[in-house]
CSV table of C-alpha atoms in Angstrom, one decimal:
chain,number,residue,atom,x,y,z
C,997,MET,CA,42.4,24.0,-43.7
C,998,GLU,CA,40.5,21.5,-41.6
C,999,GLN,CA,40.4,19.7,-38.8
C,1000,VAL,CA,38.5,16.0,-38.4
C,1001,GLU,CA,38.3,13.7,-35.7
C,1002,ILE,CA,37.2,10.0,-36.0
C,1003,LYS,CA,36.4,8.0,-33.1
C,1004,LEU,CA,37.1,4.2,-35.0
C,1005,GLU,CA,33.9,1.5,-33.6
C,1006,GLN,CA,35.5,-1.5,-35.0
C,1007,ASP,CA,38.9,-2.6,-36.6
C,1008,SER,CA,39.7,-0.9,-39.8
C,1009,GLY,CA,42.7,-1.7,-41.3
C,1010,ARG,CA,45.4,0.2,-43.0
C,1011,LEU,CA,45.4,3.8,-42.1
C,1012,ASP,CA,46.4,5.0,-45.3
C,1013,LYS,CA,43.6,3.0,-47.0
C,1014,PHE,CA,41.4,3.4,-44.5
C,1015,LEU,CA,41.6,7.3,-44.5
C,1016,THR,CA,41.2,6.7,-48.9
C,1017,ASP,CA,38.4,5.4,-48.8
C,1018,PHE,CA,36.7,7.3,-46.1
C,1019,LEU,CA,37.5,11.1,-47.6
C,1020,LYS,CA,37.4,9.3,-51.2
C,1021,GLU,CA,33.6,10.8,-51.8
C,1022,GLU,CA,33.9,14.6,-50.0
C,1023,TYR,CA,37.8,15.1,-51.1
C,1024,ASP,CA,38.4,12.1,-53.2
C,1025,PHE,CA,42.3,12.5,-52.2
C,1026,SER,CA,44.4,9.9,-54.0
C,1027,ARG,CA,46.2,7.4,-51.0
C,1028,SER,CA,49.6,8.8,-52.3
C,1029,TYR,CA,48.1,12.2,-50.9
C,1030,VAL,CA,46.6,10.5,-47.9
C,1031,GLN,CA,50.1,8.6,-47.3
C,1032,LYS,CA,52.0,12.0,-47.5
C,1033,LEU,CA,49.3,13.7,-44.9
C,1034,ILE,CA,50.2,11.1,-42.9
C,1035,GLU,CA,53.3,10.7,-43.1
C,1036,SER,CA,54.0,15.4,-42.8
C,1037,ASN,CA,52.5,14.9,-39.0
C,1038,ASP,CA,48.8,16.2,-40.0
C,1039,VAL,CA,47.8,12.7,-39.2
C,1040,LEU,CA,47.9,11.7,-35.9
C,1041,VAL,CA,46.2,8.6,-34.3
C,1042,ASN,CA,45.3,8.3,-29.7
C,1043,ASP,CA,47.6,11.5,-30.3
C,1044,GLN,CA,50.5,10.2,-32.1
C,1045,GLN,CA,52.4,9.6,-35.2
C,1046,VAL,CA,51.8,6.5,-36.9
C,1047,SER,CA,53.1,4.1,-40.1
C,1048,VAL,CA,51.0,4.8,-42.9
C,1049,LYS,CA,51.2,0.7,-42.4
C,1050,TYR,CA,49.7,0.9,-39.3
C,1051,ASN,CA,46.9,-1.0,-38.7
C,1052,LEU,CA,43.6,0.4,-36.7
C,1053,LEU,CA,41.7,-1.0,-33.9
C,1054,LYS,CA,38.7,-0.5,-32.0
C,1055,ASP,CA,38.3,3.1,-30.2
C,1056,ASP,CA,41.5,4.6,-31.8
C,1057,LEU,CA,41.1,8.0,-32.1
C,1058,ILE,CA,42.3,9.7,-35.5
C,1059,LYS,CA,42.9,13.6,-35.8
C,1060,MET,CA,43.4,15.3,-39.2
C,1061,ASN,CA,44.7,18.0,-40.3
C,1062,LEU,CA,43.1,18.2,-44.1
C,1063,LYS,CA,44.3,20.8,-46.2
C,1064,GLU,CA,44.8,21.4,-50.7
C,1065,PRO,CA,48.4,21.5,-51.8
C,1066,THR,CA,49.4,24.6,-52.8
C,1067,GLU,CA,51.1,23.9,-55.8
C,1068,LEU,CA,46.8,23.1,-57.3
C,1069,GLU,CA,45.8,25.3,-60.7
C,1070,ALA,CA,43.4,24.6,-62.6
C,1071,LYS,CA,45.3,24.3,-66.0
C,1072,PRO,CA,43.5,23.6,-69.8
C,1073,GLU,CA,42.8,19.9,-71.1
C,1074,ASP,CA,40.7,18.2,-73.5
C,1075,ILE,CA,38.2,16.4,-71.9
C,1076,ASP,CA,35.7,14.3,-73.3
C,1077,PHE,CA,32.2,16.0,-72.8
C,1078,GLU,CA,29.3,17.5,-74.4
C,1079,ILE,CA,27.8,20.9,-74.5
C,1080,VAL,CA,24.6,20.5,-75.4
C,1081,TYR,CA,23.7,24.5,-74.9
C,1082,GLN,CA,26.1,27.3,-76.0
C,1083,ASP,CA,25.9,31.4,-76.3
C,1084,LYS,CA,27.5,34.1,-74.6
C,1085,ASP,CA,26.5,33.8,-71.4
C,1086,LEU,CA,26.1,30.2,-70.4
C,1087,LEU,CA,26.8,26.6,-71.4
C,1088,VAL,CA,25.2,23.9,-69.8
C,1089,VAL,CA,26.9,20.6,-70.1
C,1090,ASN,CA,26.8,16.5,-71.1
C,1091,LYS,CA,28.3,15.4,-68.0
C,1092,PRO,CA,29.9,11.4,-68.4
C,1093,ASN,CA,30.4,9.1,-65.6
C,1094,ALA,CA,33.1,9.7,-63.0
C,1095,LEU,CA,34.2,13.0,-64.0
C,1096,VAL,CA,35.0,15.2,-60.8
C,1097,VAL,CA,33.7,18.4,-61.8
C,1098,HIS,CA,36.3,21.4,-60.9
C,1099,PRO,CA,40.0,19.7,-59.1
C,1100,ALA,CA,40.8,19.2,-55.5
C,1101,ALA,CA,43.8,17.1,-53.4
C,1102,GLY,CA,42.8,14.2,-55.4
C,1103,ASN,CA,41.9,15.2,-58.3
C,1104,PRO,CA,43.8,17.8,-59.8
C,1105,SER,CA,43.7,17.2,-63.1
C,1106,GLY,CA,41.4,15.4,-65.0
C,1107,THR,CA,38.7,17.5,-64.0
C,1108,LEU,CA,35.6,18.7,-65.9
C,1109,VAL,CA,36.6,22.3,-64.7
C,1110,ASN,CA,40.2,21.6,-67.0
C,1111,GLY,CA,37.9,20.6,-70.2
C,1112,LEU,CA,35.9,24.1,-69.6
C,1113,LEU,CA,39.1,25.3,-69.6
C,1114,PHE,CA,40.6,24.2,-73.0
C,1115,LYS,CA,36.9,24.5,-74.7
C,1116,ILE,CA,36.1,28.0,-73.6
C,1117,LYS,CA,37.9,31.6,-73.3
C,1118,ASP,CA,35.8,33.0,-70.6
C,1119,LEU,CA,34.4,31.7,-67.9
C,1120,SER,CA,32.9,33.5,-64.4
C,1121,SER,CA,35.2,34.2,-62.1
C,1122,ILE,CA,33.3,34.0,-59.2
C,1123,GLY,CA,34.5,30.6,-58.3
C,1124,GLY,CA,37.7,31.4,-58.0
C,1125,VAL,CA,40.0,29.8,-59.9
C,1126,LEU,CA,39.9,25.9,-59.1
C,1127,ARG,CA,35.9,26.6,-60.2
C,1128,PRO,CA,35.5,29.3,-62.6
C,1129,GLY,CA,31.9,28.9,-64.2
C,1130,ILE,CA,30.2,26.6,-61.7
C,1131,VAL,CA,27.3,28.0,-60.9
C,1132,HIS,CA,25.7,23.4,-59.3
C,1133,ARG,CA,28.2,20.3,-59.3
C,1134,LEU,CA,26.4,17.0,-59.1
C,1135,ASP,CA,28.6,13.9,-57.9
C,1136,LYS,CA,31.6,12.5,-58.9
C,1137,MET,CA,29.7,9.2,-60.7
C,1138,THR,CA,26.4,10.8,-61.3
C,1139,THR,CA,25.6,11.6,-65.6
C,1140,GLY,CA,23.9,14.1,-66.8
C,1141,LEU,CA,23.1,18.6,-67.0
C,1142,MET,CA,24.7,20.9,-65.9
C,1143,ILE,CA,24.6,25.0,-66.0
C,1144,VAL,CA,28.1,26.5,-66.4
C,1145,ALA,CA,28.2,30.6,-65.9
C,1146,LYS,CA,30.7,33.0,-68.4
C,1147,ASN,CA,30.4,35.6,-66.9
C,1148,ASP,CA,30.4,37.2,-63.1
C,1149,LYS,CA,26.6,38.7,-64.3
C,1150,ALA,CA,25.4,35.5,-65.6
C,1151,HIS,CA,26.8,33.4,-62.2
C,1152,ARG,CA,25.1,35.5,-59.9
C,1153,ARG,CA,21.9,35.9,-61.6
C,1154,LEU,CA,21.9,31.6,-61.7
C,1155,THR,CA,23.1,31.3,-58.3
C,1156,GLU,CA,19.7,33.4,-57.0
C,1157,MET,CA,17.8,31.6,-58.7
C,1158,LEU,CA,19.1,28.6,-57.7
C,1159,ALA,CA,19.1,30.0,-54.2
C,1160,ASN,CA,14.9,30.8,-55.5
C,1161,ASN,CA,13.5,27.5,-56.5
C,1162,GLU,CA,13.2,28.9,-60.2
C,1163,ILE,CA,15.7,26.1,-62.6
C,1164,HIS,CA,13.6,23.3,-63.2
C,1165,LYS,CA,16.3,20.2,-62.1
C,1166,GLU,CA,14.6,16.9,-62.4
C,1167,TYR,CA,16.1,13.2,-62.3
C,1168,ILE,CA,15.9,9.7,-63.6
C,1169,ALA,CA,16.9,7.1,-61.0
C,1170,LEU,CA,16.7,3.7,-60.8
C,1171,VAL,CA,16.0,1.9,-56.7
C,1172,HIS,CA,16.0,-1.3,-55.1
C,1173,GLY,CA,13.2,-2.2,-54.6
C,1174,VAL,CA,8.9,-2.0,-56.0
C,1175,VAL,CA,8.4,1.8,-54.7
C,1176,GLU,CA,4.7,1.2,-54.2
C,1177,PRO,CA,3.0,4.5,-54.3
C,1178,ASN,CA,2.9,5.8,-58.2
C,1179,ALA,CA,4.4,9.5,-56.5
C,1180,GLY,CA,5.6,11.3,-53.2
C,1181,LYS,CA,7.1,13.8,-51.8
C,1182,ILE,CA,9.5,13.0,-49.5
C,1183,ASN,CA,10.2,15.9,-46.4
C,1184,ALA,CA,13.2,15.2,-44.7
C,1185,PRO,CA,15.8,17.6,-43.7
C,1186,ILE,CA,19.8,16.4,-44.6
C,1187,GLY,CA,22.5,17.4,-42.4
C,1188,ARG,CA,26.1,15.3,-41.7
C,1189,HIS,CA,26.8,11.9,-40.9
C,1190,LYS,CA,27.9,12.5,-37.2
C,1191,GLY,CA,29.9,8.7,-37.6
C,1192,ASP,CA,30.6,9.2,-41.5
C,1193,ARG,CA,32.0,12.3,-42.7
C,1194,LYS,CA,31.5,11.0,-46.1
C,1195,LYS,CA,28.2,10.4,-45.9
C,1196,MET,CA,24.9,13.3,-45.4
C,1197,THR,CA,22.3,11.4,-43.1
C,1198,THR,CA,18.1,12.2,-42.0
C,1199,THR,CA,18.5,14.0,-38.9
C,1200,ASP,CA,17.6,17.4,-37.1
C,1201,ILE,CA,20.6,18.2,-35.6
C,1202,ASN,CA,22.6,20.8,-37.7
C,1203,SER,CA,20.6,19.8,-41.0
C,1204,LYS,CA,18.9,21.8,-43.4
C,1205,HIS,CA,15.4,22.1,-45.1
C,1206,ALA,CA,15.4,19.1,-47.9
C,1207,ILE,CA,12.3,18.2,-49.8
C,1208,THR,CA,12.1,16.1,-53.3
C,1209,ASN,CA,9.1,15.1,-55.4
C,1210,PHE,CA,9.3,11.6,-56.8
C,1211,THR,CA,7.3,9.9,-59.4
C,1212,VAL,CA,7.3,6.8,-60.6
C,1213,LEU,CA,7.7,5.3,-64.9
C,1214,GLU,CA,8.6,1.4,-64.7
C,1215,ARG,CA,8.6,-0.4,-62.0
C,1216,TYR,CA,10.4,-4.7,-62.9
C,1217,GLN,CA,10.7,-7.5,-60.3
C,1218,ASN,CA,13.2,-6.0,-57.7
C,1219,HIS,CA,13.8,-2.6,-58.9
C,1220,THR,CA,11.6,0.5,-59.9
C,1221,LYS,CA,12.9,3.0,-62.7
C,1222,ILE,CA,11.5,7.0,-61.3
C,1223,SER,CA,11.7,10.3,-61.5
C,1224,CYS,CA,12.9,13.4,-58.8
C,1225,VAL,CA,11.9,16.7,-59.9
C,1226,ILE,CA,14.1,18.3,-56.0
C,1227,GLU,CA,12.8,21.8,-54.8
C,1228,THR,CA,16.1,21.9,-53.2
C,1229,GLY,CA,19.4,21.0,-53.3
C,1230,ARG,CA,21.1,19.3,-50.5
C,1231,THR,CA,24.9,17.4,-50.6
C,1232,HIS,CA,23.3,14.0,-52.4
C,1233,GLN,CA,19.6,14.5,-51.9
C,1234,ILE,CA,18.1,12.4,-53.4
C,1235,ARG,CA,21.1,9.3,-53.0
C,1236,VAL,CA,19.6,10.3,-49.2
C,1237,HIS,CA,16.2,10.6,-49.7
C,1238,MET,CA,16.2,7.3,-51.3
C,1239,ALA,CA,17.7,5.3,-48.9
C,1240,PHE,CA,15.7,7.3,-46.2
C,1241,ILE,CA,12.4,5.7,-47.4
C,1242,LYS,CA,14.2,2.0,-48.1
C,1243,HIS,CA,14.6,2.5,-51.6
C,1244,PRO,CA,18.4,3.1,-52.7
C,1245,VAL,CA,19.8,4.4,-56.1
C,1246,VAL,CA,21.1,1.1,-57.7
C,1247,GLY,CA,24.9,1.6,-57.1
C,1248,ASP,CA,25.1,3.6,-54.6
C,1249,PRO,CA,28.6,2.7,-52.9
C,1250,ILE,CA,27.6,5.2,-49.7
C,1251,TYR,CA,23.8,4.8,-48.9
C,1252,ALA,CA,23.1,1.4,-50.9
C,1253,PHE,CA,23.8,-2.0,-50.7
C,1254,ARG,CA,27.1,-4.4,-50.3
C,1255,GLU,CA,26.6,-5.5,-53.3
C,1256,ASP,CA,26.5,-1.6,-54.9
C,1257,MET,CA,30.4,-0.9,-54.4
C,1258,LYS,CA,30.9,-3.1,-56.9
C,1259,GLU,CA,29.8,-1.9,-59.2
C,1260,GLU,CA,31.6,-0.4,-62.0
C,1261,PHE,CA,29.5,1.9,-63.1
C,1262,GLY,CA,29.1,3.7,-59.8
C,1263,GLN,CA,25.2,5.1,-58.8
C,1264,TYR,CA,22.6,5.2,-61.5
C,1265,LEU,CA,21.8,8.8,-61.3
C,1266,HIS,CA,21.0,11.2,-64.4
C,1267,ALA,CA,20.1,14.8,-64.3
C,1268,TYR,CA,17.6,14.6,-66.9
C,1269,LYS,CA,16.3,17.7,-68.3
C,1270,LEU,CA,16.9,21.4,-66.6
C,1271,ALA,CA,14.1,24.0,-67.8
C,1272,PHE,CA,14.9,27.5,-66.6
C,1273,ASN,CA,14.3,31.4,-68.4
C,1274,HIS,CA,18.0,32.7,-69.2
C,1275,PRO,CA,19.5,35.0,-66.6
C,1276,ILE,CA,20.1,37.9,-68.9
C,1277,THR,CA,17.5,37.2,-72.0
C,1278,ASN,CA,14.7,35.8,-69.7
C,1279,GLU,CA,14.3,33.9,-72.5
C,1280,LYS,CA,12.6,30.0,-72.0
C,1281,ILE,CA,15.1,26.7,-72.0
C,1282,GLU,CA,14.7,23.5,-71.4
C,1283,LEU,CA,16.9,20.8,-72.0
C,1284,ILE,CA,16.7,16.8,-72.3
C,1285,SER,CA,19.6,14.7,-71.9
C,1286,GLU,CA,19.2,11.0,-72.8
C,1287,LEU,CA,19.8,8.5,-70.4
C,1288,PRO,CA,23.3,6.2,-70.9
C,1289,ILE,CA,23.6,3.5,-72.6
C,1290,GLU,CA,24.6,2.0,-69.7
C,1291,PHE,CA,20.7,3.0,-68.2
C,1292,ASN,CA,19.4,0.9,-70.6
C,1293,ASP,CA,21.7,-2.0,-70.2
C,1294,LYS,CA,21.0,-2.0,-66.4
C,1295,ILE,CA,16.4,-1.6,-67.2
C,1296,ASN,CA,17.1,-4.3,-70.3
C,1297,MET,CA,19.4,-6.6,-67.1
C,1298,PHE,CA,15.5,-5.9,-64.6
C,1299,LYS,CA,12.9,-6.9,-67.4
C,1300,GLU,CA,14.9,-9.8,-68.0
């Protein structure tokens, strides 16, 4: 169980809707589950139990006990995604847009893990029953390549390789504005936003070292297509770093602009390339995932 406090800086509407939106990126709880938390006295406003319909006011203090449902488990489901590489130790999948990686209270089913359990007989157990085989994650609305471990030996080595920056991960993004330098390095520590739990931010307080290298691929009138190679793997790293230099990812509902929240595709960020030595055989593996059709449609629109 995790305890969270929120001090409101403005009137914020219905309690259940506000909390559903506030917790979406980190937990992706459904509105009905948030309502259950409120009704079970796990959410207090100014130390008082209130209705799900309570209208939040400026300076209200919300206290929450966040807990996962005890009955949560991952079951095999026929989920549509592509396996681009597979051997006896690992596989690499091409994660589509809007697919959550593993079950949680807000998404108890319909995740990549549910699909993996349907397609793959053996997965590593290190991640537990809800995250079998999951070595690293992509955000729900980020597309592209992800490594999945089939056994614990491969999982441990892949985790070590990630920590030592031995896995080359390259992303392609569409960002707002015309990025002037042809290439650059963003070296800015990332930590949890003090006032907004669903956001990360560049900060020196309770932060972690984070480096993103970017290269301009193509410039348009008001946007830029870039390649990003990350030296670290922090939550929302590319999204936070690009917003930090005033070029947020197009469609990002958290770090970009108000109009981006209307973008159904989400952020235009794609895990384009993986290159690494096999964790067991040491064989060189290099994989590329072409851009989703929505990317190319957006690029064509920028060129008009």
